[in-house]
């Protein structure tokens, strides 16, 4: 019998799950079901991270996107729902617009992914054995986020060793951006006191 | 384990067999654990309410009661409300159970006995346990019943809130250990019980109680079982569930109870390292051969399971002693007490380890702390009449013990 490469098998399985449920999110009309499909899709993406040996990123994906964002999403749907099962109908114009945007993004991402020479022909058994011997840890990534590219310290070229400030600036920009969004959300969602309503009560 | 099977069968089959063995063992921990805990819950509640609990099924103490319950549940009709969202209603119990089971993937039962050695084990378990709430929310929503929906909404609000202080509490032992790897955190606490992290400083001692409160709330147990408050909501989120689907929800609940207690046992109570280093006295370490190491690990596993079970029994004791809180009291407990307390303990633990380092667990070679005391005991025993067992115990030297690396089970 043909030997099975479990790594490839699980990669295909998780990718298939992620893609199928992502399509289901788009096609479904019930909001809570959409959220459920999104859980499965994001969970499968987390599985892909675990498969790549990026445990921290995978757990992060589960905790923030699946465990945090989606719980709040479902919670919001349940709080605001008017009827028992709300369904959303998408109009034809929205479909075209969404397909156009998604198509542009896809057209951008696929050439970008395939243009990296280092990402080609990696799934050989020798390479995978090497991955198993030297599992990647989250430490270099975390150090990169707080401003030190420890993975670049061994770089021979002095020019490339410069500019190793890491990802501190983008990280901070994203954090401040999130803070702005939070403040904005709190402003929009605050209880608006209506003078008229109070007068009516009196 | 896959490497072992690889000697006999083709490589792809070896991985499959190893995965199946792990999955089978973990599934049984949850399933058999649930059976035992449901029986224990009945006995504990019986004792607390001054009655006997089950006495007849299976002879003494009614120890087969859970099995009888199981057979009853299997034979029950599987009903579903007419207005239910059929797909989500069916899927919900399995989502809960999957999340609860996944937590066991990264939970080490003994030194290196872990199905999936992830270097961010604590984080993985917290992330996966947070997903259990989906089963409850989706089940409550899909039932198309107002009681279920109320229960699910309470659960969502409660679990999302309590994840914050629980995460803060878990960070404290992680901070002291400097590790997210549960196996290494467990190894650091080897030896006498004074090495347990809960006795590291007074702040972490207080942190444990906050952690346990939040853990009880996050696994939806009384006094925080608002989601199934039977005095107000019929049965909360599982009002419309019956038979086996209902029992799967309960398997998930008992599974997560054991998982959070096990996490507490590793983070605060030394994991598989007993109050006394008995396995080292007996020489049951990996240096004295594979069999001795295996036996030592097995005793460690029993120790760990015992500690986690104690945690579960403690939860039962709390459940049958305290009255259920109101939803506003639950939120108040979380936001006004647990979260600030956890934050203060966290900052305090940071300051404590900075200004009063004392015994730094990180600089201590694994398990070395008790060695002097243990060597004294071994020397005292060497002079006595019984060289047989104790001489074997004296063999592993300090250096060899420090060198010993955990045997990590292949995923």
Coordinates of C-alpha atoms in Angstrom, one line a residue, chain A residues 57-149:
Chain A
X57 CA 0.1 31.5 16.8
X58 CA -2.3 28.6 16.6
X59 CA -3.4 29.1 20.3
X60 CA -3.6 32.8 19.7
X61 CA -5.9 32.2 16.7
X62 CA -8.1 30.0 18.9
X63 CA -8.2 32.4 21.8
X64 CA -8.7 35.7 20.0
X65 CA -10.6 34.9 16.9
X66 CA -12.5 31.8 17.8
X67 CA -12.9 32.2 21.5
X68 CA -13.1 36.0 21.8
X69 CA -14.4 37.6 18.6
X70 CA -16.9 35.0 17.7
X71 CA -18.4 34.6 21.1
X72 CA -19.0 38.4 21.1
X73 CA -20.4 38.2 17.6
X74 CA -22.9 35.5 18.5
X75 CA -23.6 37.3 21.8
X76 CA -24.3 40.5 19.8
X77 CA -26.6 38.6 17.4
X78 CA -28.5 37.1 20.2
X79 CA -28.9 40.5 22.0
X80 CA -30.1 42.3 18.9
X81 CA -32.2 39.6 17.3
X82 CA -35.8 40.5 16.6
X83 CA -37.1 37.2 15.6
X84 CA -36.1 33.6 16.5
X85 CA -33.9 33.0 13.5
X86 CA -32.8 36.0 11.5
X87 CA -31.8 35.5 7.9
X88 CA -29.9 37.8 5.7
X89 CA -30.5 38.1 2.1
X90 CA -27.7 39.5 0.0
X91 CA -28.6 41.6 -3.0
X92 CA -27.1 41.0 -6.5
X93 CA -25.1 44.2 -6.5
X94 CA -23.5 43.3 -3.2
X95 CA -22.5 39.9 -4.6
X96 CA -20.8 41.5 -7.5
X97 CA -19.0 44.0 -5.4
X98 CA -17.9 41.4 -2.9
X99 CA -16.7 39.0 -5.6
X100 CA -14.8 41.8 -7.3
X101 CA -13.0 42.8 -4.0
X102 CA -12.3 39.2 -3.1
X103 CA -11.0 38.5 -6.6
X104 CA -8.6 41.4 -6.5
X105 CA -7.3 40.2 -3.1
X106 CA -6.9 36.7 -4.4
X107 CA -5.1 37.9 -7.5
X108 CA -2.8 39.8 -5.2
X109 CA -2.1 37.0 -2.7
X110 CA -1.6 34.1 -5.1
X111 CA 1.3 35.6 -7.1
X112 CA 2.8 36.9 -3.9
X113 CA 2.7 33.5 -2.3
X114 CA 4.1 31.8 -5.3
X115 CA 6.8 34.3 -6.0
X116 CA 8.7 33.5 -2.8
X117 CA 11.4 31.1 -4.0
X118 CA 12.1 29.8 -0.4
X119 CA 8.6 28.5 -0.1
X120 CA 8.9 26.1 -3.0
X121 CA 9.6 22.4 -2.9
X122 CA 9.7 22.3 0.9
X123 CA 7.4 19.4 1.6
X124 CA 10.2 16.8 1.1
X125 CA 10.6 14.1 3.8
X126 CA 14.1 15.4 4.6
X127 CA 12.8 19.0 5.2
X128 CA 10.0 17.8 7.3
X129 CA 12.3 15.7 9.4
X130 CA 14.4 18.8 9.9
X131 CA 11.3 20.7 11.1
X132 CA 10.6 18.0 13.6
X133 CA 14.2 18.1 14.9
X134 CA 14.3 21.9 15.2
X135 CA 10.8 22.9 16.2
X136 CA 10.1 26.6 15.9
X137 CA 9.3 28.3 19.1
X138 CA 7.4 31.5 19.7
X139 CA 10.4 33.2 21.4
X140 CA 11.9 34.9 18.2
X141 CA 8.5 36.1 17.1
X142 CA 7.8 37.6 20.5
X143 CA 11.2 39.2 20.6
X144 CA 10.5 40.6 17.2
X145 CA 7.3 42.1 18.4
X146 CA 9.0 43.9 21.3
X147 CA 11.7 45.2 19.0
X148 CA 14.6 42.7 18.6
X149 CA 15.0 40.5 15.7

